[in-house]
């Protein structure tokens, strides 16, 4: 499936404006009426666009509204995280059509084969593409996973098993932060042109991605994806990256105590009571890591993405803390947003990366149009 720039412009207009007639598409995109007609026909053939009944005529030719077809094609989302894979399916209107299904996988060497098997069983004719997200750093030239908490003991994990396993279904792969940024881009149109730093965190996970001029910037190892491995001089268990004191190890259950259960961790993070020194220290270091990233990147907008942002008091504490810790002129200028979203291990968010790649240029981090087994072609 190849979507070209003009077709993308039409899909994007329909996504952001809802139902539009061909002549409205012509006004919005600047394409000639003929070109709009031809591209729409192609998109109808691919099952991406469909006609609604004509609007009541006000004289002249009836206007037939077009919409993104919500049911004929689907995007399969695949999430690969430490010890677990998850699959979900998304319609082109952004609704889940198959609720997420997950599988625990103990051996890290089995993660990709299990994800492949699970994904295969959901690939059907209506599957337009598959989009996979994985924790860690992906080499976009070779498709190798270079450093991942999902497979800390493997030097380089090849994604070719997934690529081969899905046969003809186009596949894109991004890291989980990249997928979250794609979801942000598709659902926050008004902020698309702003340089955005998105920082996501969960228990034992942290990362960041930059969106510049509406496009993802893959960044360098330390600057972008690997914010979780920013180190502080505090005692933590050894990180899989080989160091201790990494932010990912600080913002984690283990940091609060050896037997802290997931629910207790959530409660203590969100409450951060005055007598809970360990939680307060943890949040202080989280604030410092975020503020450092803002001071270096100097974005227009900072998006704090985490399920923990569901708590107003935590969100306020974090936002105010960051504002107090960044350079004064940045404190005035940077817009800080809380985004209550599950980033880690979400197949739904992976599927949104697929939707982003359909609507925007440059989100196809790693398309699989090359033959299985062939050398992966560089795409960026
Ligand atoms: Zn680390």
Tab-separated table of C-alpha atoms and ligand atoms in Angstrom, residues 226 228-231 238-249, ligand 1:
chain	number	residue	atom	x	y	z
A	226	UNK	CA	16.946	7.666	26.552
A	228	UNK	CA	15.234	7.450	31.394
A	229	UNK	CA	18.965	6.823	31.617
A	230	UNK	CA	19.749	10.322	32.874
A	231	UNK	CA	21.717	9.550	36.026
A	238	UNK	CA	21.575	-1.661	38.720
A	239	UNK	CA	19.862	-0.553	35.494
A	240	UNK	CA	19.832	-2.860	32.463
A	241	UNK	CA	21.951	-0.230	30.704
A	242	UNK	CA	24.762	-1.206	33.079
A	243	UNK	CA	24.679	1.889	35.311
A	244	UNK	CA	22.971	2.771	38.541
A	245	UNK	CA	21.169	5.991	39.458
A	246	UNK	CA	19.214	6.058	36.157
A	247	UNK	CA	15.950	8.002	36.249
A	248	UNK	CA	14.081	4.838	35.195
A	249	UNK	CA	15.359	3.097	38.300
B	1	LIG	ZN1	19.953	3.030	32.713
